[in-house]
Structures are given as structure tokens and as C-alpha cells.
Amino acid sequence: MNITDMAERIKRGERRALARAITLVESGRADHRVQATELLAALGTDREALRIGLSGTPGVGKSTFIESFGLMLTQQQGLRVAVLAVDPSSARSGGSILGDKTRMDLLSRDPNAFIRPSPSQTHLGGVAQRTREAVALCEAAGFDVVLIETVGVGQSETVVAQMSDLFLLLLAPAGGDELQGVKRGIMEMADVIVINKADGDLKATATRTQADYAGALRLMRKRPQDPDGYPCAMTVSALEQRGLPEVWDSLKELSDWRLQAGFWDATRSRQARYWFDDAVRTALLAQLETPQAKAALAALGDAVAQGAQEPAAAAAAFVRDLQTYGG
Ligand code: GDP
């Protein structure tokens, strides 16, 4: 595979090249990893999209929202939209809560949209790095907005927030006492809380839920990265396509403000450092998995068990020689 050629095609926005590149970054093969790293370096970071993380529990309407919101962005705002997913369930079990791209039928056929289901990997850490790299590929391909979807189960929100400029939490209409059901940490991550299903019989409940969350947000400590009025809570109907331009206006207002105030760049720098640290840790852990490293660990472990070596001294010797074990 010619990496320079692939990079050129991606920059021209060729979808097939983008899809192949994402497959490349998702691959666990060592030679693919080398090529993926080369490709990302060749693409650089001069194109930026608005990266929007989106989370919500199963059934809250994430796919319906992404379909309606995505179509609003492509058709009314003239934007190009990519959709990626981080699915913690597929990381653990091979199964998927988020399903595949057939969920967003109309959007997946839109020439200005690109939808990619979650990579299946054995652990969330790997999925997160791969998805972050896929985000970078979509940016290089000239998408204006990258939506990164995840399921509201905890850890995956944190990693999605680490690759997003803005974080959107999707909730269903519910009685006031259920407000506590949303984990505080996840609420604190949200820039915009969107109460979906504000239609039909659910409309009044949705409006009440929105007021409850707006109140809860006002009680939270003000974050430096927010102008007045943010984080905010709004209602939409993804099904009836209501309230979606308003959500977009809020996201734009917030991102424009952060850009002006310097928080945009500061956040991206902090995130780059996070992913660097993460990659270093991952690479070091991978070194423990080579056959030579495993053999050395076993041999030194035996020596320690038999009292022939001190644990600390054996560990220091192991770490010193780790580089020579190869990979
Ligand atoms: P996901 O699991 O979060 O991706 O949720 P889905 O998008 O699959 O939606 C779950 C169910 O909620 C489906 O039956 C949708 O038709 C329904 N739904 C989604 N959005 C709305 C909405 O705005 N209003 C109403 N009434 N139902 C909705």
C-alpha cells in the first residue's frame, strides 16, 4: 500500500480511501500499525472539524437523533458530517449495543455523510485510540463535523470526551426523581443536555425534565470554559425533527466562544497530551506481551520464587533489558 497516495486520496475526500484508512488504523497487525502511524503523520493536523461527542442510554434515541441532526447539517447547513462510534459492549463481548450503520438509513445514503460503526476490539483502551485516529482521518478528509457516539454506561464517555470539542448528553423525558439517575460525572462532562422525545404524550414531561436539568446545571460549579448560559438543557424531537437547528446554534455559539477565548486550542493540546500518555502506556504494556519478554518474566519470576533473587533487583534487571526483547 502506498501511503503517500492514500494520504492524497483522503485529502481529496475520497470515501473509499477513507474507509480503507480507517480499516488500517483499526488493524492490530504490527505492520499495519507502522503504516497507520506513517499515514497519520503524512496527513498532518491542519484541517479541523468540530468534534461532537454524544452519549445516551440505549433507547433514548441516539440513532434517530444522529440521523435527523446529521441530515439537518448536510441538507440545511451544507456541511459534511462523519459519524463514528465507541461501543464499550463490542469491546468486551464482541456484541454491540450501537448496532451497525443500517440504523441510520437515510444518512448513510447521503453523499455528504460518512458513517462508520464501532471497531470490534478486545478492550476499550484499544477502541478509544483507534477511534481517535479515525476522527483524525475524517478531519483530514475535510469533514466539517465529526459526531462520536457512545452508550451511557460510564467509562466510554470519559474517552469520548477526550477526543471531542463538545459533549452532548441525550436524555429521555422522565420524572424529577430520576434526575439523580444520571451520574454526576457524566452531567459534569456535558456541554449541552438534550431531552429527546419532546412530542406527543411525552412533550409536557420533556419540558419538565428540561427545566429540572436546567436547574441542576445552574447549581453546578461554573467551568472556566463556559460563557454565561452554558452548559444548557434543551428539548428536541428527533422523530419529528424539531429543535435540531437550535441545538446546532447552541453548539456553534459555544464553540465560537471557546475558539475566541482560547479554550479550543487549550483543550486540543491537553487532549493531545492525554493520547500521547495513553499511547506510551499501551506501547509499554505491549512490550510485556512479546514471547521473549514473557519468557524472561517467567524465568526471573522463578528465580525470585526460589529466593535466588530479590524481587526489586530482578524487576530492575527485567526493565533494563526490556528493549532488547523485541516485538
Ligand atoms: P438508541 O438506542 O439510543 O440509538 O435509540 P433509537 O434511536 O434506536 O430509538 C429508540 C426508540 O425511541 C425507537 O423506537 C425510536 O423510534 C424512538 N424515538 C427516537 N427518537 C424519538 C423521538 O424524538 N420521539 C419519540 N416519540 N420517539 C423517539
Coordinates of N, CA, C and O and ligand atoms in Angstrom, one line a residue, residues 57-64 103 196-197 199 237-239, ligand 1:
T57 N -28.2 6.6 27.1 CA -28.5 5.2 27.3 C -29.2 4.5 26.1 O -29.9 5.3 25.3
P58 N -29.2 3.2 26.0 CA -29.9 2.6 24.9 C -31.4 2.9 24.9 O -32.0 2.9 25.9
G59 N -31.9 3.2 23.7 CA -33.3 3.5 23.6 C -33.7 5.0 23.8 O -34.8 5.4 23.5
V60 N -32.7 5.8 24.1 CA -33.0 7.2 24.3 C -33.2 7.9 23.0 O -33.8 9.0 22.9
G61 N -32.7 7.3 21.9 CA -32.9 7.9 20.6 C -31.7 8.4 19.9 O -31.8 9.3 19.0
K62 N -30.5 7.8 20.3 CA -29.3 8.3 19.7 C -29.2 8.1 18.2 O -28.9 9.1 17.5
S63 N -29.6 7.0 17.7 CA -29.5 6.8 16.2 C -30.6 7.7 15.5 O -30.3 8.2 14.4
T64 N -31.7 7.8 16.1 CA -32.8 8.6 15.5 C -32.3 10.1 15.5 O -32.4 10.8 14.5
R103 N -28.7 1.3 10.9 CA -29.6 2.1 11.8 C -29.9 3.5 11.2 O -31.0 4.0 11.4
N196 N -34.7 14.4 24.5 CA -35.3 13.9 23.3 C -36.8 13.5 23.5 O -37.2 13.4 24.7
K197 N -37.5 13.2 22.5 CA -38.8 12.7 22.5 C -39.8 13.8 23.0 O -40.8 13.4 23.7
D199 N -42.4 15.2 22.1 CA -43.5 15.2 21.2 C -44.7 14.4 21.8 O -44.5 13.6 22.7
S237 N -37.3 16.9 19.3 CA -38.0 15.6 18.9 C -37.2 15.2 17.7 O -37.3 15.7 16.6
A238 N -36.3 14.1 17.9 CA -35.6 13.6 16.8 C -36.5 13.0 15.7 O -36.3 13.1 14.5
L239 N -37.6 12.4 16.2 CA -38.5 11.7 15.3 C -39.2 12.8 14.5 O -39.4 12.5 13.3
Ligands
GDP1 P1 -30.8 4.4 20.6 O1 -30.8 3.1 21.2 O2 -30.4 5.4 21.6 O3 -30.0 4.5 19.4 O4 -32.3 4.8 20.3 P2 -33.1 4.7 18.9 O5 -32.8 5.9 18.0 O6 -33.0 3.4 18.3 O7 -34.6 5.0 19.4 C1 -35.2 4.1 20.3 C2 -36.7 4.2 20.2 O8 -37.1 5.6 20.5 C3 -37.2 4.0 18.8 O9 -38.4 3.3 18.9 C4 -37.4 5.4 18.2 O10 -38.4 5.4 17.2 C5 -37.9 6.1 19.5 N1 -37.6 7.6 19.3 C6 -36.4 8.1 19.0 N2 -36.5 9.5 18.9 C7 -37.7 9.8 19.3 C8 -38.5 11.0 19.4 O11 -38.0 12.1 19.2 N3 -39.8 10.9 19.8 C9 -40.4 9.7 20.0 N4 -41.6 9.7 20.4 N5 -39.7 8.5 19.9 C10 -38.4 8.6 19.5

